[in-house]
């Protein structure tokens, strides 16, 4: 029973963290840019964005700290680390939402909607 529960948990975590489960794409002139595409690819498909901004995204980081006592067990510590990323904003036209493309290590990490343009 324990391995069945562990397998179910692993499958659930895999689905939640897969790009297809949470990713959008940016449509530009009939072509799509999505998770994993490079900055060069996005510029070729969509042109230059209306703005670019470097952001610090906090992400949990697990570390192990040795016990100060001889033979004591190591302790697991979770801290927040700043992960540098870049947000590009695209204007999609009057009445549409802005498209925000987040890059990590030169590739699209996520695409989301911004404010609606009036």
PDB file of C-alpha atoms in Angstrom:
ATOM      1  CA  UNK A   1       0.000   0.000   0.000  1.00  0.00           C
ATOM      2  CA  UNK A   2       2.874   2.358   0.781  1.00  0.00           C
ATOM      3  CA  UNK A   3       4.379   2.075  -2.712  1.00  0.00           C
ATOM      4  CA  UNK A   4       0.976   2.766  -4.269  1.00  0.00           C
ATOM      5  CA  UNK A   5       0.641   5.967  -2.236  1.00  0.00           C
ATOM      6  CA  UNK A   6       4.207   6.975  -3.111  1.00  0.00           C
ATOM      7  CA  UNK A   7       3.549   6.329  -6.818  1.00  0.00           C
ATOM      8  CA  UNK A   8       0.353   8.382  -6.730  1.00  0.00           C
ATOM      9  CA  UNK A   9       2.171  11.233  -4.972  1.00  0.00           C
ATOM     10  CA  UNK A  10       4.998  11.156  -7.547  1.00  0.00           C
ATOM     11  CA  UNK A  11       2.505  11.273 -10.436  1.00  0.00           C
ATOM     12  CA  UNK A  12       0.652  14.209  -8.866  1.00  0.00           C
ATOM     13  CA  UNK A  13       3.864  16.175  -8.300  1.00  0.00           C
ATOM     14  CA  UNK A  14       5.010  15.442 -11.872  1.00  0.00           C
ATOM     15  CA  UNK A  15       1.741  16.744 -13.316  1.00  0.00           C
ATOM     16  CA  UNK A  16       1.816  19.895 -11.211  1.00  0.00           C
ATOM     17  CA  UNK A  17       5.366  20.738 -12.268  1.00  0.00           C
ATOM     18  CA  UNK A  18       5.160  19.848 -15.953  1.00  0.00           C
ATOM     19  CA  UNK A  19       5.227  22.816 -18.351  1.00  0.00           C
ATOM     20  CA  UNK A  20       2.176  21.545 -20.250  1.00  0.00           C
ATOM     21  CA  UNK A  21       0.044  21.599 -17.109  1.00  0.00           C
ATOM     22  CA  UNK A  22       0.526  25.292 -16.373  1.00  0.00           C
ATOM     23  CA  UNK A  23       2.009  26.933 -19.443  1.00  0.00           C
ATOM     24  CA  UNK A  24       0.441  29.385 -21.828  1.00  0.00           C
ATOM     25  CA  UNK A  25       1.841  30.586 -25.079  1.00  0.00           C
ATOM     26  CA  UNK A  26       2.231  33.941 -26.761  1.00  0.00           C
ATOM     27  CA  UNK A  27       0.659  34.216 -30.197  1.00  0.00           C
ATOM     28  CA  UNK A  28       2.405  36.579 -32.608  1.00  0.00           C
ATOM     29  CA  UNK A  29       1.350  36.829 -36.222  1.00  0.00           C
ATOM     30  CA  UNK A  30       0.001  33.284 -36.337  1.00  0.00           C
ATOM     31  CA  UNK A  31       3.021  31.667 -34.627  1.00  0.00           C
ATOM     32  CA  UNK A  32       3.296  30.583 -31.013  1.00  0.00           C
ATOM     33  CA  UNK A  33       6.096  31.095 -28.504  1.00  0.00           C
ATOM     34  CA  UNK A  34       6.026  28.924 -25.404  1.00  0.00           C
ATOM     35  CA  UNK A  35       8.007  27.402 -22.565  1.00  0.00           C
ATOM     36  CA  UNK A  36      11.549  26.521 -23.616  1.00  0.00           C
ATOM     37  CA  UNK A  37      11.752  28.908 -26.591  1.00  0.00           C
ATOM     38  CA  UNK A  38      14.827  31.143 -26.675  1.00  0.00           C
ATOM     39  CA  UNK A  39      14.905  34.953 -26.564  1.00  0.00           C
ATOM     40  CA  UNK A  40      16.096  35.007 -30.176  1.00  0.00           C
ATOM     41  CA  UNK A  41      13.141  32.860 -31.249  1.00  0.00           C
ATOM     42  CA  UNK A  42      10.681  35.158 -29.475  1.00  0.00           C
ATOM     43  CA  UNK A  43      12.192  38.271 -31.086  1.00  0.00           C
ATOM     44  CA  UNK A  44      12.018  36.623 -34.528  1.00  0.00           C
ATOM     45  CA  UNK A  45       8.345  35.700 -34.032  1.00  0.00           C
ATOM     46  CA  UNK A  46       7.068  38.686 -32.033  1.00  0.00           C
ATOM     47  CA  UNK A  47       9.586  41.505 -32.432  1.00  0.00           C
ATOM     48  CA  UNK A  48      10.885  43.653 -29.598  1.00  0.00           C
ATOM     49  CA  UNK A  49       8.715  43.924 -26.451  1.00  0.00           C
ATOM     50  CA  UNK A  50       7.380  47.260 -25.208  1.00  0.00           C
ATOM     51  CA  UNK A  51       9.385  46.791 -22.005  1.00  0.00           C
ATOM     52  CA  UNK A  52      12.014  44.539 -20.421  1.00  0.00           C
ATOM     53  CA  UNK A  53      12.544  44.223 -16.672  1.00  0.00           C
ATOM     54  CA  UNK A  54      14.909  42.154 -14.547  1.00  0.00           C
ATOM     55  CA  UNK A  55      13.133  40.603 -11.553  1.00  0.00           C
ATOM     56  CA  UNK A  56      14.188  38.612  -8.513  1.00  0.00           C
ATOM     57  CA  UNK A  57      11.872  35.632  -8.042  1.00  0.00           C
ATOM     58  CA  UNK A  58      12.020  34.030  -4.574  1.00  0.00           C
ATOM     59  CA  UNK A  59      12.264  30.246  -4.744  1.00  0.00           C
ATOM     60  CA  UNK A  60      12.600  27.781  -1.861  1.00  0.00           C
ATOM     61  CA  UNK A  61      16.016  26.166  -1.518  1.00  0.00           C
ATOM     62  CA  UNK A  62      16.671  23.104   0.659  1.00  0.00           C
ATOM     63  CA  UNK A  63      19.988  22.903   2.488  1.00  0.00           C
ATOM     64  CA  UNK A  64      21.447  20.545   5.073  1.00  0.00           C
ATOM     65  CA  UNK A  65      23.108  21.909   8.215  1.00  0.00           C
ATOM     66  CA  UNK A  66      25.469  19.718  10.202  1.00  0.00           C
ATOM     67  CA  UNK A  67      24.708  19.227  13.887  1.00  0.00           C
ATOM     68  CA  UNK A  68      26.944  21.137  16.310  1.00  0.00           C
ATOM     69  CA  UNK A  69      27.054  17.985  18.438  1.00  0.00           C
ATOM     70  CA  UNK A  70      29.377  15.092  17.529  1.00  0.00           C
ATOM     71  CA  UNK A  71      27.358  12.271  15.971  1.00  0.00           C
ATOM     72  CA  UNK A  72      24.187  14.368  15.841  1.00  0.00           C
ATOM     73  CA  UNK A  73      21.951  14.177  12.765  1.00  0.00           C
ATOM     74  CA  UNK A  74      22.047  16.815  10.051  1.00  0.00           C
ATOM     75  CA  UNK A  75      19.082  19.208   9.955  1.00  0.00           C
ATOM     76  CA  UNK A  76      17.148  20.113   6.821  1.00  0.00           C
ATOM     77  CA  UNK A  77      16.613  23.867   6.383  1.00  0.00           C
ATOM     78  CA  UNK A  78      14.406  25.581   3.780  1.00  0.00           C
ATOM     79  CA  UNK A  79      15.397  29.122   2.761  1.00  0.00           C
ATOM     80  CA  UNK A  80      14.221  31.573   0.102  1.00  0.00           C
ATOM     81  CA  UNK A  81      16.745  32.267  -2.653  1.00  0.00           C
ATOM     82  CA  UNK A  82      16.578  35.038  -5.250  1.00  0.00           C
ATOM     83  CA  UNK A  83      16.484  33.584  -8.754  1.00  0.00           C
ATOM     84  CA  UNK A  84      17.227  36.280 -11.382  1.00  0.00           C
ATOM     85  CA  UNK A  85      14.764  36.298 -14.286  1.00  0.00           C
ATOM     86  CA  UNK A  86      13.661  38.745 -16.982  1.00  0.00           C
ATOM     87  CA  UNK A  87      10.089  39.785 -17.840  1.00  0.00           C
ATOM     88  CA  UNK A  88       9.244  41.007 -21.350  1.00  0.00           C
ATOM     89  CA  UNK A  89       5.897  42.736 -21.913  1.00  0.00           C
ATOM     90  CA  UNK A  90       4.100  42.544 -25.265  1.00  0.00           C
ATOM     91  CA  UNK A  91       1.179  44.710 -26.393  1.00  0.00           C
ATOM     92  CA  UNK A  92      -1.493  42.486 -27.963  1.00  0.00           C
ATOM     93  CA  UNK A  93      -3.780  45.254 -29.172  1.00  0.00           C
ATOM     94  CA  UNK A  94      -6.681  47.350 -27.937  1.00  0.00           C
ATOM     95  CA  UNK A  95      -9.077  45.397 -25.679  1.00  0.00           C
ATOM     96  CA  UNK A  96      -6.587  42.547 -25.120  1.00  0.00           C
ATOM     97  CA  UNK A  97      -4.424  41.624 -22.154  1.00  0.00           C
ATOM     98  CA  UNK A  98      -0.715  42.432 -22.176  1.00  0.00           C
ATOM     99  CA  UNK A  99       1.427  39.335 -22.675  1.00  0.00           C
ATOM    100  CA  UNK A 100       4.164  38.870 -20.060  1.00  0.00           C
ATOM    101  CA  UNK A 101       6.935  36.454 -21.007  1.00  0.00           C
ATOM    102  CA  UNK A 102       9.311  35.414 -18.200  1.00  0.00           C
ATOM    103  CA  UNK A 103      12.791  34.203 -19.162  1.00  0.00           C
ATOM    104  CA  UNK A 104      15.127  32.088 -17.056  1.00  0.00           C
ATOM    105  CA  UNK A 105      18.618  31.267 -18.375  1.00  0.00           C
ATOM    106  CA  UNK A 106      17.728  32.672 -21.816  1.00  0.00           C
ATOM    107  CA  UNK A 107      14.585  30.558 -22.361  1.00  0.00           C
ATOM    108  CA  UNK A 108      10.888  31.088 -21.664  1.00  0.00           C
ATOM    109  CA  UNK A 109      10.007  29.935 -18.157  1.00  0.00           C
ATOM    110  CA  UNK A 110       6.369  31.071 -18.280  1.00  0.00           C
ATOM    111  CA  UNK A 111       3.846  33.187 -20.195  1.00  0.00           C
ATOM    112  CA  UNK A 112       1.000  34.985 -18.448  1.00  0.00           C
ATOM    113  CA  UNK A 113      -1.554  37.712 -19.007  1.00  0.00           C
ATOM    114  CA  UNK A 114      -1.019  41.227 -17.667  1.00  0.00           C
ATOM    115  CA  UNK A 115      -3.453  44.129 -17.495  1.00  0.00           C
ATOM    116  CA  UNK A 116      -6.243  44.499 -20.024  1.00  0.00           C
ATOM    117  CA  UNK A 117      -5.658  47.386 -22.421  1.00  0.00           C
ATOM    118  CA  UNK A 118      -8.624  49.695 -22.975  1.00  0.00           C
TER     119      UNK A 118
END
